[in-house]
Each structure stands twice: as C-alpha cells, then as structure tokens.
PDB file of C-alpha atoms in Angstrom:
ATOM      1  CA  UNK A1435     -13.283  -6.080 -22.320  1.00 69.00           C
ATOM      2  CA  UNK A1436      -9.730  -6.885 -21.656  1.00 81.00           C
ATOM      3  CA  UNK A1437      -8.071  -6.021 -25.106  1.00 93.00           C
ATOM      4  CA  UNK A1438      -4.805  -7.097 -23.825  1.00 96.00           C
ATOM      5  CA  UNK A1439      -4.595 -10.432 -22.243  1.00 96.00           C
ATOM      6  CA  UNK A1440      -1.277 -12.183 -20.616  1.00 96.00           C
ATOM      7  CA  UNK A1441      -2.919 -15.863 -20.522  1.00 92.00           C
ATOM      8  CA  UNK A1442      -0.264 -17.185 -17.974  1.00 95.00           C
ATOM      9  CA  UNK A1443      -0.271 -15.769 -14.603  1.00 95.00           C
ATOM     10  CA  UNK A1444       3.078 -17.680 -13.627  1.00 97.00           C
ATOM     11  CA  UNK A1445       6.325 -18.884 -15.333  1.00 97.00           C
ATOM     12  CA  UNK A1446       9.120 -20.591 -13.889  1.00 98.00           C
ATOM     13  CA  UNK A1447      12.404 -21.373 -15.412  1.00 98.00           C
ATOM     14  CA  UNK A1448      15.883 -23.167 -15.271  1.00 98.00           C
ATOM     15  CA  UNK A1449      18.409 -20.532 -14.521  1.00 98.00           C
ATOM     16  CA  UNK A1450      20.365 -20.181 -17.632  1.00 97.00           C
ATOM     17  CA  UNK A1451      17.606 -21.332 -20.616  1.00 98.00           C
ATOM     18  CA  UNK A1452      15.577 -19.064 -22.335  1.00 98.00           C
ATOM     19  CA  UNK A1453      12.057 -17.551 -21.092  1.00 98.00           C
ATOM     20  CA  UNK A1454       9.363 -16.731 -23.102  1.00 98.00           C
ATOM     21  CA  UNK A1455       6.831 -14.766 -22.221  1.00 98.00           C
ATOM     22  CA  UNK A1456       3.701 -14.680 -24.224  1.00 98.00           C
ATOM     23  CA  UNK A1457       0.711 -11.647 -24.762  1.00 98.00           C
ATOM     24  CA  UNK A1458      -2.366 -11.406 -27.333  1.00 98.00           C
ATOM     25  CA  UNK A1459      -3.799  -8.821 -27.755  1.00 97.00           C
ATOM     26  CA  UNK A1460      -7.462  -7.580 -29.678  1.00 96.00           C
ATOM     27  CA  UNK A1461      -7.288  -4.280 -31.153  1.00 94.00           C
ATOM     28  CA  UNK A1462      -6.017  -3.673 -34.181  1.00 94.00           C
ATOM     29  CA  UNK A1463      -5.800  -0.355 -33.984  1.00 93.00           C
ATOM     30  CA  UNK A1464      -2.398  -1.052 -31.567  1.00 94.00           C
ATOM     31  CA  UNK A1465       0.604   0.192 -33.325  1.00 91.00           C
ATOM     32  CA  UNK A1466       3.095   0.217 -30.630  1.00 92.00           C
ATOM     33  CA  UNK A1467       3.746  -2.708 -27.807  1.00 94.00           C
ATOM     34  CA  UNK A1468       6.375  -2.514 -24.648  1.00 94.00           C
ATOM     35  CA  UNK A1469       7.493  -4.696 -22.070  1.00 96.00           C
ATOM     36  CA  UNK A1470       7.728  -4.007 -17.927  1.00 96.00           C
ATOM     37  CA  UNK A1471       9.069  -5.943 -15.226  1.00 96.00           C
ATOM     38  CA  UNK A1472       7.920  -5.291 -11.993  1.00 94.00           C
ATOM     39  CA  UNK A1473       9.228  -6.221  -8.482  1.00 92.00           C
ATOM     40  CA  UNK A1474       6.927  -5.578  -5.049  1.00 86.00           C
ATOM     41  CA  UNK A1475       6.596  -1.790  -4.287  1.00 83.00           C
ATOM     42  CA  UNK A1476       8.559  -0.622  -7.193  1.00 89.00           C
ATOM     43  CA  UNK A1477       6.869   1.132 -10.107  1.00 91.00           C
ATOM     44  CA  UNK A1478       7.330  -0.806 -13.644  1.00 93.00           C
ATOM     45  CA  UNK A1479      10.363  -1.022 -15.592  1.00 93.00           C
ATOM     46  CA  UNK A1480      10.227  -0.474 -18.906  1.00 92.00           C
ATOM     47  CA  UNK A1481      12.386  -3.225 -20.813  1.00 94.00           C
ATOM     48  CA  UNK A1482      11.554  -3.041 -24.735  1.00 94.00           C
ATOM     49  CA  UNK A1483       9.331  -2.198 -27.099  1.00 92.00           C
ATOM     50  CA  UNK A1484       8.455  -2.161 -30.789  1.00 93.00           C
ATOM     51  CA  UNK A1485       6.330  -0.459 -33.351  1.00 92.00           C
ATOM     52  CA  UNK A1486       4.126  -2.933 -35.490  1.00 93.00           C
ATOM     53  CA  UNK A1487       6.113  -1.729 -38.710  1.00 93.00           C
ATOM     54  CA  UNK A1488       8.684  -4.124 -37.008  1.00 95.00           C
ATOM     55  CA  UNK A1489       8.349  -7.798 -36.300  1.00 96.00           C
ATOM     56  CA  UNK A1490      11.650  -8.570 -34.157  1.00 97.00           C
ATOM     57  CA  UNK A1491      12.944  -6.086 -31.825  1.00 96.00           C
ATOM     58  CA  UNK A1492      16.233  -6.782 -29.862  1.00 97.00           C
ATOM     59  CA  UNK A1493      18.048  -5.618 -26.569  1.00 95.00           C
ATOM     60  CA  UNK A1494      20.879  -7.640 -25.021  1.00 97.00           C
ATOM     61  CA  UNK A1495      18.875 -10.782 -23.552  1.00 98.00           C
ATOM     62  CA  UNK A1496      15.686  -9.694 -24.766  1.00 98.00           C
ATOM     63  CA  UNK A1497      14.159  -9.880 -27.832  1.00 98.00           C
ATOM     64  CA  UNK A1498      10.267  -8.945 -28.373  1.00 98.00           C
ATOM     65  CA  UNK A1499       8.429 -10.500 -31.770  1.00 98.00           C
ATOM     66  CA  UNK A1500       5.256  -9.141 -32.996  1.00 98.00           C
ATOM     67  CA  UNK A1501       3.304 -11.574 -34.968  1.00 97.00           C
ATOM     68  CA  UNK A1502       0.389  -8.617 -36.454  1.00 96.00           C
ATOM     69  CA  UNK A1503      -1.553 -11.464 -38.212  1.00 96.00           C
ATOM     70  CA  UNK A1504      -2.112 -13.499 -35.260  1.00 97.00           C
ATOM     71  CA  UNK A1505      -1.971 -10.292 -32.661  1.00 97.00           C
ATOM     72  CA  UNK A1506       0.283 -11.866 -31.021  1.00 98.00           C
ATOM     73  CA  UNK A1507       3.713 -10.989 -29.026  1.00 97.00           C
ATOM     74  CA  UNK A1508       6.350 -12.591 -27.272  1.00 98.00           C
ATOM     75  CA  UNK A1509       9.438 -11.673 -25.237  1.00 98.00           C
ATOM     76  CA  UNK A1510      12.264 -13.870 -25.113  1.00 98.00           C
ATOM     77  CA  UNK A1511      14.779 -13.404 -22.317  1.00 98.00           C
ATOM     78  CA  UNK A1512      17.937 -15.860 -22.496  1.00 97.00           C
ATOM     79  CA  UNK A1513      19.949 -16.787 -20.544  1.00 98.00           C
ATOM     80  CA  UNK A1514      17.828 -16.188 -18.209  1.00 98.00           C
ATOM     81  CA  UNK A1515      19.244 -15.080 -15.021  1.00 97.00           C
ATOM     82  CA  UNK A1516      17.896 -15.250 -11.028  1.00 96.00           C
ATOM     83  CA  UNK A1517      17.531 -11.267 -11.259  1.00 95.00           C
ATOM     84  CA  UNK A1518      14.955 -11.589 -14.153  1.00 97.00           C
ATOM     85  CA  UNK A1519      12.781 -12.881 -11.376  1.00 97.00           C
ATOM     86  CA  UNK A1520       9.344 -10.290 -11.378  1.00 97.00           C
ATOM     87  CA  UNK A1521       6.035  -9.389 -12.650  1.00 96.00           C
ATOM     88  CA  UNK A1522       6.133  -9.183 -16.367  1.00 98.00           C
ATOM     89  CA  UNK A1523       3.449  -6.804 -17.729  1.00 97.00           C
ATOM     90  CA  UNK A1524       2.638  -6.639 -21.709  1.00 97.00           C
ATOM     91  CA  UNK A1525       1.446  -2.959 -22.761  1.00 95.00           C
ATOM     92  CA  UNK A1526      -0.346  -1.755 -26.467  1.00 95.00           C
ATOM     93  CA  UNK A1527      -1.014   1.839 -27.464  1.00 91.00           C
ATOM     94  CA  UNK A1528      -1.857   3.524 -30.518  1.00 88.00           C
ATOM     95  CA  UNK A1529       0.225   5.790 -31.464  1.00 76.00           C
ATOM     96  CA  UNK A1530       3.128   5.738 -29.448  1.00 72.00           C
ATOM     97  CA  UNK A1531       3.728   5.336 -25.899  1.00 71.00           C
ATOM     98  CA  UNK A1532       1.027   7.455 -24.512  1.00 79.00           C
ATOM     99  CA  UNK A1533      -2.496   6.081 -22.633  1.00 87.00           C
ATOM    100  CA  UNK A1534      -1.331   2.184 -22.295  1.00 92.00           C
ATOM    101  CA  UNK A1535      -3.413  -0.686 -21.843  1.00 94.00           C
ATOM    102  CA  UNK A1536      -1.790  -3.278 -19.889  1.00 96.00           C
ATOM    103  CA  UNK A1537      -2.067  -7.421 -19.867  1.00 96.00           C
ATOM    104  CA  UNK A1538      -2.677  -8.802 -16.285  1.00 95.00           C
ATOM    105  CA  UNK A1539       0.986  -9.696 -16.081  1.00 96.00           C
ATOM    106  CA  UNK A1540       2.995 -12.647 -16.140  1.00 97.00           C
ATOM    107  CA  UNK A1541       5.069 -14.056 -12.717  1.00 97.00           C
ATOM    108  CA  UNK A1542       8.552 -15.564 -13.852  1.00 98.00           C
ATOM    109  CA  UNK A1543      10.562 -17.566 -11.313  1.00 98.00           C
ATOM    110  CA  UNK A1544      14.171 -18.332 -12.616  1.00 98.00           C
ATOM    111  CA  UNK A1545      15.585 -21.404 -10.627  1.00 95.00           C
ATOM    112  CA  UNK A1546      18.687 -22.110  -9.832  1.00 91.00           C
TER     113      UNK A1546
ATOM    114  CA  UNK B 596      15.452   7.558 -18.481  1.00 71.00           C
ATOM    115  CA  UNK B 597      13.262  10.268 -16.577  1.00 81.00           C
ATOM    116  CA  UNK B 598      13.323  10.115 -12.309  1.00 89.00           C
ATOM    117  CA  UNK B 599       9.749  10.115 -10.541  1.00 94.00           C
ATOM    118  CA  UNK B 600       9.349  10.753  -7.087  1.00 95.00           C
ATOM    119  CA  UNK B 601       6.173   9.885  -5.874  1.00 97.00           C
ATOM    120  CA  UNK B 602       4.770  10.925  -2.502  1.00 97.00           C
ATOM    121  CA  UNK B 603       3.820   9.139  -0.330  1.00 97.00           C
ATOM    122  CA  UNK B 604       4.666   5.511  -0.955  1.00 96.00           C
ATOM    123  CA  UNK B 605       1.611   4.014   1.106  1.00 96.00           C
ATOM    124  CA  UNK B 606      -1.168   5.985   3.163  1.00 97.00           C
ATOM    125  CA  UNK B 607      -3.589   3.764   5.499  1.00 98.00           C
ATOM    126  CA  UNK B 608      -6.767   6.358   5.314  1.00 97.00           C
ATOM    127  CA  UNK B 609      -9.842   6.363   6.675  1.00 97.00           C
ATOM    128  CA  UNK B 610     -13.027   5.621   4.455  1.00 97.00           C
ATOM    129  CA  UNK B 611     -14.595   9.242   3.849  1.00 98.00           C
ATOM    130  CA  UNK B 612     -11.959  11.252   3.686  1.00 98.00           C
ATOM    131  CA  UNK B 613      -9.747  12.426   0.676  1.00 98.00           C
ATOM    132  CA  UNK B 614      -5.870  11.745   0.389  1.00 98.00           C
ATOM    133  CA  UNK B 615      -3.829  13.462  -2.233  1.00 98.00           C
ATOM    134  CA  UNK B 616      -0.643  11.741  -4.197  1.00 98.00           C
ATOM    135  CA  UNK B 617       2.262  13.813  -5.285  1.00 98.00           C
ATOM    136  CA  UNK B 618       4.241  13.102  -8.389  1.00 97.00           C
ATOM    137  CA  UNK B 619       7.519  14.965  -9.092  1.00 97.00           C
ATOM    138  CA  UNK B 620      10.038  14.590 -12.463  1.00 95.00           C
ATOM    139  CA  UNK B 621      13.678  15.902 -12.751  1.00 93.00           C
ATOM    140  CA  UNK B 622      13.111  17.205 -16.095  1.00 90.00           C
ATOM    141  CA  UNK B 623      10.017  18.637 -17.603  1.00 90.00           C
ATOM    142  CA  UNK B 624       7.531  17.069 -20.054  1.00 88.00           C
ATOM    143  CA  UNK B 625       4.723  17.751 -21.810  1.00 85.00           C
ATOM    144  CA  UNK B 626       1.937  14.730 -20.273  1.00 86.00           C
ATOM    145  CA  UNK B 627       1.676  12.765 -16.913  1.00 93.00           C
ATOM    146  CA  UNK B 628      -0.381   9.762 -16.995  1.00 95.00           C
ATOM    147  CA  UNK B 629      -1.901   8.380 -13.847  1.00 97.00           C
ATOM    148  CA  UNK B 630      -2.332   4.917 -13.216  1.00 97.00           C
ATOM    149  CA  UNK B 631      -4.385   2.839 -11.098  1.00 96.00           C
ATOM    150  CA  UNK B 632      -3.500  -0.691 -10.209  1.00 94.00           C
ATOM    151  CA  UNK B 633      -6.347  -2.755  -7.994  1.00 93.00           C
ATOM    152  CA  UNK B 634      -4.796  -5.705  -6.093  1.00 90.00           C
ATOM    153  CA  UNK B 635      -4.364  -8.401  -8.515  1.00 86.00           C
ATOM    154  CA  UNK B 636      -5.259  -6.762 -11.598  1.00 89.00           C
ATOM    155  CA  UNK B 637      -3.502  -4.966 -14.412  1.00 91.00           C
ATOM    156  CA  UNK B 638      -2.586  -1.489 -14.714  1.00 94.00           C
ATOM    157  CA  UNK B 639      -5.976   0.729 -15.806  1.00 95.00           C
ATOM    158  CA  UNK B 640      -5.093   4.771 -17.172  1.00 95.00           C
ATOM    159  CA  UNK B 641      -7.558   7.163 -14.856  1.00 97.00           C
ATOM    160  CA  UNK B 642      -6.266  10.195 -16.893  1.00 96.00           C
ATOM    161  CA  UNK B 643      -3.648  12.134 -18.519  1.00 93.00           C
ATOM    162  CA  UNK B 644      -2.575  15.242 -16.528  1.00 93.00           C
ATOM    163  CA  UNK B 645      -1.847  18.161 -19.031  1.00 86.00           C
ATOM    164  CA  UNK B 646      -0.469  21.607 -17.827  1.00 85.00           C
ATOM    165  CA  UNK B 647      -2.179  24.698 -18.621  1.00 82.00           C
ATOM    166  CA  UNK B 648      -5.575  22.719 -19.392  1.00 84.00           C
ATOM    167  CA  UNK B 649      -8.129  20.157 -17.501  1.00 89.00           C
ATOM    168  CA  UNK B 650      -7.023  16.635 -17.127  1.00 93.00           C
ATOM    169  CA  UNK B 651      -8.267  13.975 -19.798  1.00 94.00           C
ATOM    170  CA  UNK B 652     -10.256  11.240 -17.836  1.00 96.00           C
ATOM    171  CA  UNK B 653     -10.766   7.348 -19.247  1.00 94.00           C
ATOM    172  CA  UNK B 654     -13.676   5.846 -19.254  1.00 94.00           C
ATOM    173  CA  UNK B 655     -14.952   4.881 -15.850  1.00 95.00           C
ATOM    174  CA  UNK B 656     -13.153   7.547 -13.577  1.00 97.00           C
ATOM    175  CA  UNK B 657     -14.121  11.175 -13.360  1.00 96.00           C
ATOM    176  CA  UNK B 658     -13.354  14.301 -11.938  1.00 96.00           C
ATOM    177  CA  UNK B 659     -15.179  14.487  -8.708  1.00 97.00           C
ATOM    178  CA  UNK B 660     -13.699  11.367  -7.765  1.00 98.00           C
ATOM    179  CA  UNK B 661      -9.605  11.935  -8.973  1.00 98.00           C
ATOM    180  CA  UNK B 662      -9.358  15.774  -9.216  1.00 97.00           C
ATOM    181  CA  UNK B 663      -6.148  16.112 -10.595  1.00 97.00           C
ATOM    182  CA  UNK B 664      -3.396  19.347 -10.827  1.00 95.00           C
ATOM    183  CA  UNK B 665      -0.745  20.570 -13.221  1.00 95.00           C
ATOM    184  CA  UNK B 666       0.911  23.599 -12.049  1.00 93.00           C
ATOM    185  CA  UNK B 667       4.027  23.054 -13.949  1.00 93.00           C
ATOM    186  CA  UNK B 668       5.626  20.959 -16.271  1.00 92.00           C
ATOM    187  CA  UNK B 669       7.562  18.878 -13.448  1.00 94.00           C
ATOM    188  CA  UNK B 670       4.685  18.106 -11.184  1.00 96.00           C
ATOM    189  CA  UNK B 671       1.121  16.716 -10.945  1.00 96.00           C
ATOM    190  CA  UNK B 672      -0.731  15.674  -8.029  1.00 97.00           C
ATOM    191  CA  UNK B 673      -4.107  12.980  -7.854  1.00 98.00           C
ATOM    192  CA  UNK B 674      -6.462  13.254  -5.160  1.00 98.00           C
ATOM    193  CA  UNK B 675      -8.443  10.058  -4.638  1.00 98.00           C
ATOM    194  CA  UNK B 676     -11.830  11.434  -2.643  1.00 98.00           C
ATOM    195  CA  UNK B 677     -14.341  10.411  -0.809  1.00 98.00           C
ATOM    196  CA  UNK B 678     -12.543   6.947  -0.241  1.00 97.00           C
ATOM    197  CA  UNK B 679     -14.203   3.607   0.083  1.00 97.00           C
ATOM    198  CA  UNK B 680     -12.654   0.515   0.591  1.00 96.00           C
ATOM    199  CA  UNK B 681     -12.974  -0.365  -3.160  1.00 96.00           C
ATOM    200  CA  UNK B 682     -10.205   2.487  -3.850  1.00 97.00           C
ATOM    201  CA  UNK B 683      -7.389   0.539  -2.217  1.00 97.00           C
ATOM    202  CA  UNK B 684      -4.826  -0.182  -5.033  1.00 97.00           C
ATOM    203  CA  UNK B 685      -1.419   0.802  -5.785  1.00 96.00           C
ATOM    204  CA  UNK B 686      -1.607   4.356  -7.687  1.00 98.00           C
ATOM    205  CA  UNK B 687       1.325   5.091 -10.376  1.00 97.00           C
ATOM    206  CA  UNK B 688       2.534   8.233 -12.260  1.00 96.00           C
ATOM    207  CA  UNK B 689       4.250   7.887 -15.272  1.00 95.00           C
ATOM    208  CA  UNK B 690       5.711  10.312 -17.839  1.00 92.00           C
ATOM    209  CA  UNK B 691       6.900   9.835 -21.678  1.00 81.00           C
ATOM    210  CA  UNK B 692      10.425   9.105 -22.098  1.00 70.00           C
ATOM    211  CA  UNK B 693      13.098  12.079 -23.454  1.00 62.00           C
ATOM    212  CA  UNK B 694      12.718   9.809 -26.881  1.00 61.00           C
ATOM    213  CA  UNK B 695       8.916  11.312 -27.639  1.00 56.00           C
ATOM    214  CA  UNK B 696       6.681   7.905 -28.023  1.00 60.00           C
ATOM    215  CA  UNK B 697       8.961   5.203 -27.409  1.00 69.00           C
ATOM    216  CA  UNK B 698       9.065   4.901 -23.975  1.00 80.00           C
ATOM    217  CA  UNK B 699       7.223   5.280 -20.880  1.00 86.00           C
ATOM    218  CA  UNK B 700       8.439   5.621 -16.965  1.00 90.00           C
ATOM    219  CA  UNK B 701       6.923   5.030 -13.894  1.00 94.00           C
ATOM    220  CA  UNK B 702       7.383   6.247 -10.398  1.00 93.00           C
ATOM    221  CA  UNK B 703       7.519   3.788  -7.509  1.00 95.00           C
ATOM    222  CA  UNK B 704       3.986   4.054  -7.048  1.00 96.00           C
ATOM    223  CA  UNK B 705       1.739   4.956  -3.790  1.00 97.00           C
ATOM    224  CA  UNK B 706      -0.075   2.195  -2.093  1.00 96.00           C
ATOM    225  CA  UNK B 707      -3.292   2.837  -1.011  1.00 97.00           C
ATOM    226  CA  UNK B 708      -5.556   0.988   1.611  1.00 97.00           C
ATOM    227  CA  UNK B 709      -8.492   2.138   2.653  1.00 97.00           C
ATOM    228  CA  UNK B 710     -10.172   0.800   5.864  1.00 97.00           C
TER     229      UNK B 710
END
C-alpha cells in the first residue's frame, strides 16, 4: 500500500530551465508534505515543506504547490542548476513532521 | 538545523550475528525516528525512539528484531539482530527540527550489508 507514490523514477533537465518534480499521494488524512534531496551516502536534506492549509509554499528556487483536491504536489526548482543534481524524495505526515511516509524518489540530472 | 552523527557509516556483518547503530545530536530533543531504507526503495519508519519510555514500533518491525535505546535526550542507538541477508539497507536517524513540526533532519545514515 504505497500511500505516497513519486511516479517518475528519473528526470533530466537543461541547466538553467525550471524542474518540476511531481508526487501523489492517497491519504487524506496528510496535513503536512516536505521535500529531500539526497546524494549517495549522505542522509536526506530537507528542502521545503508546507502544511495543507497552504497551497504555494516558496524558498529561493523552490517553490512546492499542494493541489488537496487532486492530492497532488509538485516542486518547482528554477533555474535549475548542475548542483540540484540528486535523489528527490516526496514525504506526508499527519500532523507535523513526525513518523513520515516517503515516495520512492525521483532522480534529476541537470545538463549542462 | 540539528547535527547527527551516526556511527558507523557502513558495517559488512556476518548473517547471525547482531550489529548495533549509534545516533548522536548536538542539542537535545524530545523524539528520534529510525529509518530503514532497502536498496532501491523508499524510506520505511521502524520506530520512534522516546527517552524515559519503550520505543514505538510501525507496523512490520518489532522489538526482538530492532531493540532500540534512549538513555538521554542526545542519543539513541538501533540494534538490527539476528541478521539475514534481507536486512541489508541503508539505516537513518532523524530528529525534529528546533521549529517543533516543521522540519525533519537526518544523519548520514549507516549502510548495512549483510553476507
């Protein structure tokens, strides 16, 4: 029962344009999403995150939009840069960021 | 944002035998969360690691298997017993932020095979 599901396993990208990374997710009783990046044998970073009392949340280059309707969330990362290159992992939790269930994570390759 | 040490950083053990992960933070908190990650999959919660009382176990993992200790509120360990090949996976700690429920950090994680 994978209640949060990152559908593409790989994403690759001009240096410079915008990424967009997507997630869906099943539960409804998620109130709270965050975004990690993730390079080989280092823990997660966290990025972002936003409550579902928000639809747009915004950080620099990255913006995350929650879309509660469709369970659906994005992250936006632009301009997208060669150091953005990593494992992107979508995360849900109810009630704040405690016990996370993680997406299968997303590989984006910026090109030069 | 909270520093996590986590000891070691990769173990090649024996099936049978027991190997125990460290986790250490620079500044106390209230929960640790362990984290498993099997090659190629996402990251699954074993349990949350509370100090002064037993550990809260998910679904799927128990005690016997991932004994788990909080002597303080800067430390935590996870022992992963009994190994069997199926337990090779990357294992994370990972602590709430100093912003209570809004953020989450992970140590660097401890790579487990087990042959």
């Amino acid at each position: 029962d994978q209640q949060v599901k990152q559908n593409s396993p790989s994403l690759s990208v001009q240096e410079g344009r915008i990424s967009i990374l997507n997630c869906d997710y099943t539960n409804s009783m998620f109130d709270y999403f965050l975004w990690y990046k993730k390079y080989p044998a280092e823990g997660p970073t966290f990025l972002i995150s936003i409550s579902s009392i928000k639809d747009k949340n915004e950080d620099g280059r990255f913006t995350v939009f929650l879309n509660k309707s469709a369970k659906h969330l994005s992250l936006h990362i632009v301009p997208s840069q060669p150091g953005d290159s990593a494992v992107y992992f979508c995360a849900a939790s109810h009630g704040g960021a405690q016990k996370l269930v993680f997406g299968q994570g997303t590989r984006l390759t910026i090109n030069p | 944002s909270a520093v996590i040490s986590q000891k070691p950083s990769r173990d090649i053990c024996q099936r049978g035998t027991s190997l125990t992960i460290q986790c250490q933070v620079d500044s106390q908190v209230t929960m640790m969360f362990w984290y498993r990650q099997q090659p190629g999959q996402s990251l699954t919660l074993i349990a949350t690691a509370n100090q002064g009382s037993e550990a809260t176990y998910e679904s799927g993992f128990v005690i016997d298997k991932f004994p788990i200790s909080r002597p303080n509120l800067t430390f935590s360990t996870l022992t992963v017993s009994n190994m069997s090949p199926e337990d090779s996976s990357i294992y994370l700690c990972s602590v709430e932020g100093a912003r209570m429920n809004t953020e989450a950090f992970f140590g660097q994680g401890t790579r487990l095979t087990v042959v």
